[in-house]
Amino acid sequence: MGGRSWAINGRFVTQRMTGVQRYAHEIVAALGNLLAENRDAAGLTMRLVVPPAAQETPSLAKISICRTRFGSGHAWDQFVLPLYAGARVLSLGNFGPVFAAKHIVCIHDANTFILPES
C-alpha cells in the first residue's frame, strides 16, 4: 500500500444504528463523493474494511470494500483489522487498533471536555 492509502475501520456497519454509527456512515459516504469529484485526490485510495458479520455494506463512490475472513468485536479491531489495513487506519466510531502504525480515531464524547459549552 502506498503512502496515500487508508483503510477505514468498518466495524460500525455491524452495530445498531445510533448517532456514532450514523456519523460514520455519513463521513464515509462524503469521503467517497469527495474522492469521486476531486481530481487533486489522485493517488489517494481508501478501503472500508469490514468484519465478516457485516450484513449490509454501504454503496460507495471510489471506496472499495474489503470483508475480512474472521473475527468480531474489539478483538477484530485489535488483531484482524491491522492485518488487512496496512499502515494507515481511519476509525470513526470511538475505537480502533492500538498498534496501527498511523491511526486517526474520532472520539465523539471528548467534545464535552474540549468545548464544555456545547
PDB file of C-alpha atoms in Angstrom:
ATOM      1  CA  MET A   1       0.000   0.000   0.000  1.00  0.00           C
ATOM      2  CA  GLY A   2       1.316   3.414  -0.894  1.00  0.00           C
ATOM      3  CA  GLY A   3       1.644   6.422   1.356  1.00  0.00           C
ATOM      4  CA  ARG A   4      -1.725   7.701   0.249  1.00  0.00           C
ATOM      5  CA  SER A   5      -3.696   4.557   1.032  1.00  0.00           C
ATOM      6  CA  TRP A   6      -6.036   4.439   4.033  1.00  0.00           C
ATOM      7  CA  ALA A   7      -8.192   1.700   5.475  1.00  0.00           C
ATOM      8  CA  ILE A   8     -11.418   2.770   7.162  1.00  0.00           C
ATOM      9  CA  ASN A   9     -12.413   0.763  10.220  1.00  0.00           C
ATOM     10  CA  GLY A  10     -15.800  -0.590   9.153  1.00  0.00           C
ATOM     11  CA  ARG A  11     -16.892  -2.307  12.351  1.00  0.00           C
ATOM     12  CA  PHE A  12     -19.605   0.353  12.666  1.00  0.00           C
ATOM     13  CA  VAL A  13     -21.596  -1.405   9.901  1.00  0.00           C
ATOM     14  CA  THR A  14     -22.139  -4.385  12.241  1.00  0.00           C
ATOM     15  CA  GLN A  15     -23.557  -2.270  15.057  1.00  0.00           C
ATOM     16  CA  ARG A  16     -27.002  -0.966  15.922  1.00  0.00           C
ATOM     17  CA  MET A  17     -27.534   2.466  14.356  1.00  0.00           C
ATOM     18  CA  THR A  18     -27.011   5.273  16.871  1.00  0.00           C
ATOM     19  CA  GLY A  19     -25.523   8.714  16.396  1.00  0.00           C
ATOM     20  CA  VAL A  20     -21.957   7.384  16.251  1.00  0.00           C
ATOM     21  CA  GLN A  21     -22.753   4.861  13.524  1.00  0.00           C
ATOM     22  CA  ARG A  22     -24.815   7.408  11.584  1.00  0.00           C
ATOM     23  CA  TYR A  23     -21.873   9.825  11.733  1.00  0.00           C
ATOM     24  CA  ALA A  24     -19.506   7.129  10.445  1.00  0.00           C
ATOM     25  CA  HIS A  25     -21.853   6.215   7.570  1.00  0.00           C
ATOM     26  CA  GLU A  26     -22.218   9.860   6.562  1.00  0.00           C
ATOM     27  CA  ILE A  27     -18.490  10.652   6.756  1.00  0.00           C
ATOM     28  CA  VAL A  28     -17.556   7.568   4.704  1.00  0.00           C
ATOM     29  CA  ALA A  29     -20.169   8.426   2.055  1.00  0.00           C
ATOM     30  CA  ALA A  30     -18.921  12.029   1.947  1.00  0.00           C
ATOM     31  CA  LEU A  31     -15.303  10.865   1.595  1.00  0.00           C
ATOM     32  CA  GLY A  32     -16.336   8.635  -1.307  1.00  0.00           C
ATOM     33  CA  ASN A  33     -18.088  11.540  -3.003  1.00  0.00           C
ATOM     34  CA  LEU A  34     -15.116  13.855  -2.467  1.00  0.00           C
ATOM     35  CA  LEU A  35     -12.759  11.288  -3.966  1.00  0.00           C
ATOM     36  CA  ALA A  36     -15.075  10.923  -6.968  1.00  0.00           C
ATOM     37  CA  GLU A  37     -15.292  14.686  -7.536  1.00  0.00           C
ATOM     38  CA  ASN A  38     -11.761  15.817  -6.700  1.00  0.00           C
ATOM     39  CA  ARG A  39      -9.005  15.307  -9.232  1.00  0.00           C
ATOM     40  CA  ASP A  40      -6.474  16.607  -6.698  1.00  0.00           C
ATOM     41  CA  ALA A  41      -7.057  13.400  -4.746  1.00  0.00           C
ATOM     42  CA  ALA A  42      -5.400  11.350  -7.496  1.00  0.00           C
ATOM     43  CA  GLY A  43      -3.358   8.622  -5.886  1.00  0.00           C
ATOM     44  CA  LEU A  44      -5.353   8.645  -2.646  1.00  0.00           C
ATOM     45  CA  THR A  45      -7.135   5.348  -2.115  1.00  0.00           C
ATOM     46  CA  MET A  46      -9.491   4.292   0.639  1.00  0.00           C
ATOM     47  CA  ARG A  47     -10.923   0.898   1.566  1.00  0.00           C
ATOM     48  CA  LEU A  48     -13.696   0.162   4.026  1.00  0.00           C
ATOM     49  CA  VAL A  49     -12.543  -2.928   5.935  1.00  0.00           C
ATOM     50  CA  VAL A  50     -15.493  -4.766   7.499  1.00  0.00           C
ATOM     51  CA  PRO A  51     -15.856  -7.841   9.725  1.00  0.00           C
ATOM     52  CA  PRO A  52     -17.359 -10.996   8.209  1.00  0.00           C
ATOM     53  CA  ALA A  53     -20.638 -10.455  10.117  1.00  0.00           C
ATOM     54  CA  ALA A  54     -21.407  -7.258   8.177  1.00  0.00           C
ATOM     55  CA  GLN A  55     -24.863  -7.949   6.710  1.00  0.00           C
ATOM     56  CA  GLU A  56     -25.146  -4.801   4.629  1.00  0.00           C
ATOM     57  CA  THR A  57     -22.371  -2.560   3.410  1.00  0.00           C
ATOM     58  CA  PRO A  58     -22.860   0.928   2.038  1.00  0.00           C
ATOM     59  CA  SER A  59     -22.692   1.620  -1.666  1.00  0.00           C
ATOM     60  CA  LEU A  60     -19.707   3.919  -2.035  1.00  0.00           C
ATOM     61  CA  ALA A  61     -18.193   6.006  -4.781  1.00  0.00           C
ATOM     62  CA  LYS A  62     -14.423   5.435  -5.059  1.00  0.00           C
ATOM     63  CA  ILE A  63     -14.084   3.488  -1.790  1.00  0.00           C
ATOM     64  CA  SER A  64     -13.696  -0.257  -2.104  1.00  0.00           C
ATOM     65  CA  ILE A  65     -14.984  -2.710   0.477  1.00  0.00           C
ATOM     66  CA  CYS A  66     -12.800  -5.436   1.947  1.00  0.00           C
ATOM     67  CA  ARG A  67     -14.524  -8.120   4.044  1.00  0.00           C
ATOM     68  CA  THR A  68     -12.224  -9.947   6.445  1.00  0.00           C
ATOM     69  CA  ARG A  69     -12.494 -13.712   6.827  1.00  0.00           C
ATOM     70  CA  PHE A  70     -12.705 -13.954  10.626  1.00  0.00           C
ATOM     71  CA  GLY A  71     -13.142 -12.067  13.891  1.00  0.00           C
ATOM     72  CA  SER A  72     -15.627  -9.781  15.597  1.00  0.00           C
ATOM     73  CA  GLY A  73     -15.864  -7.150  18.316  1.00  0.00           C
ATOM     74  CA  HIS A  74     -12.904  -5.455  19.937  1.00  0.00           C
ATOM     75  CA  ALA A  75     -10.642  -8.424  19.186  1.00  0.00           C
ATOM     76  CA  TRP A  76     -11.347  -7.806  15.493  1.00  0.00           C
ATOM     77  CA  ASP A  77     -10.287  -4.152  15.924  1.00  0.00           C
ATOM     78  CA  GLN A  78      -7.046  -5.073  17.644  1.00  0.00           C
ATOM     79  CA  PHE A  79      -5.863  -8.133  15.744  1.00  0.00           C
ATOM     80  CA  VAL A  80      -7.712  -8.668  12.451  1.00  0.00           C
ATOM     81  CA  LEU A  81      -8.197  -5.113  11.196  1.00  0.00           C
ATOM     82  CA  PRO A  82      -4.464  -4.275  11.343  1.00  0.00           C
ATOM     83  CA  LEU A  83      -3.674  -7.374   9.247  1.00  0.00           C
ATOM     84  CA  TYR A  84      -5.991  -6.188   6.487  1.00  0.00           C
ATOM     85  CA  ALA A  85      -5.489  -2.444   6.884  1.00  0.00           C
ATOM     86  CA  GLY A  86      -1.834  -1.861   6.179  1.00  0.00           C
ATOM     87  CA  ALA A  87      -0.123   1.147   7.682  1.00  0.00           C
ATOM     88  CA  ARG A  88      -2.900   3.747   7.889  1.00  0.00           C
ATOM     89  CA  VAL A  89      -6.286   3.410   9.610  1.00  0.00           C
ATOM     90  CA  LEU A  90      -9.198   5.830   9.967  1.00  0.00           C
ATOM     91  CA  SER A  91     -11.578   4.906  12.814  1.00  0.00           C
ATOM     92  CA  LEU A  92     -14.758   6.959  13.079  1.00  0.00           C
ATOM     93  CA  GLY A  93     -16.527   5.188  15.946  1.00  0.00           C
ATOM     94  CA  ASN A  94     -14.646   5.744  19.236  1.00  0.00           C
ATOM     95  CA  PHE A  95     -12.351   2.717  18.913  1.00  0.00           C
ATOM     96  CA  GLY A  96      -9.605   1.261  16.784  1.00  0.00           C
ATOM     97  CA  PRO A  97      -6.402  -0.745  16.778  1.00  0.00           C
ATOM     98  CA  VAL A  98      -3.849   0.321  19.356  1.00  0.00           C
ATOM     99  CA  PHE A  99      -0.904  -0.863  17.283  1.00  0.00           C
ATOM    100  CA  ALA A 100      -1.758   0.702  13.909  1.00  0.00           C
ATOM    101  CA  ALA A 101       1.304   2.493  12.567  1.00  0.00           C
ATOM    102  CA  LYS A 102      -0.684   5.611  11.651  1.00  0.00           C
ATOM    103  CA  HIS A 103      -4.166   5.967  13.052  1.00  0.00           C
ATOM    104  CA  ILE A 104      -6.796   8.662  13.162  1.00  0.00           C
ATOM    105  CA  VAL A 105      -9.581   7.947  15.637  1.00  0.00           C
ATOM    106  CA  CYS A 106     -12.680  10.049  16.253  1.00  0.00           C
ATOM    107  CA  ILE A 107     -13.657  10.089  19.936  1.00  0.00           C
ATOM    108  CA  HIS A 108     -17.174  11.550  19.982  1.00  0.00           C
ATOM    109  CA  ASP A 109     -17.658  12.063  23.712  1.00  0.00           C
ATOM    110  CA  ALA A 110     -14.411  14.019  24.039  1.00  0.00           C
ATOM    111  CA  ASN A 111     -16.198  17.095  22.687  1.00  0.00           C
ATOM    112  CA  THR A 112     -17.742  17.786  26.099  1.00  0.00           C
ATOM    113  CA  PHE A 113     -14.251  18.185  27.546  1.00  0.00           C
ATOM    114  CA  ILE A 114     -12.864  20.208  24.641  1.00  0.00           C
ATOM    115  CA  LEU A 115     -15.875  22.530  24.324  1.00  0.00           C
ATOM    116  CA  PRO A 116     -17.984  22.248  27.531  1.00  0.00           C
ATOM    117  CA  GLU A 117     -20.469  24.915  26.404  1.00  0.00           C
ATOM    118  CA  SER A 118     -21.553  22.681  23.522  1.00  0.00           C
TER     119      SER A 118
END
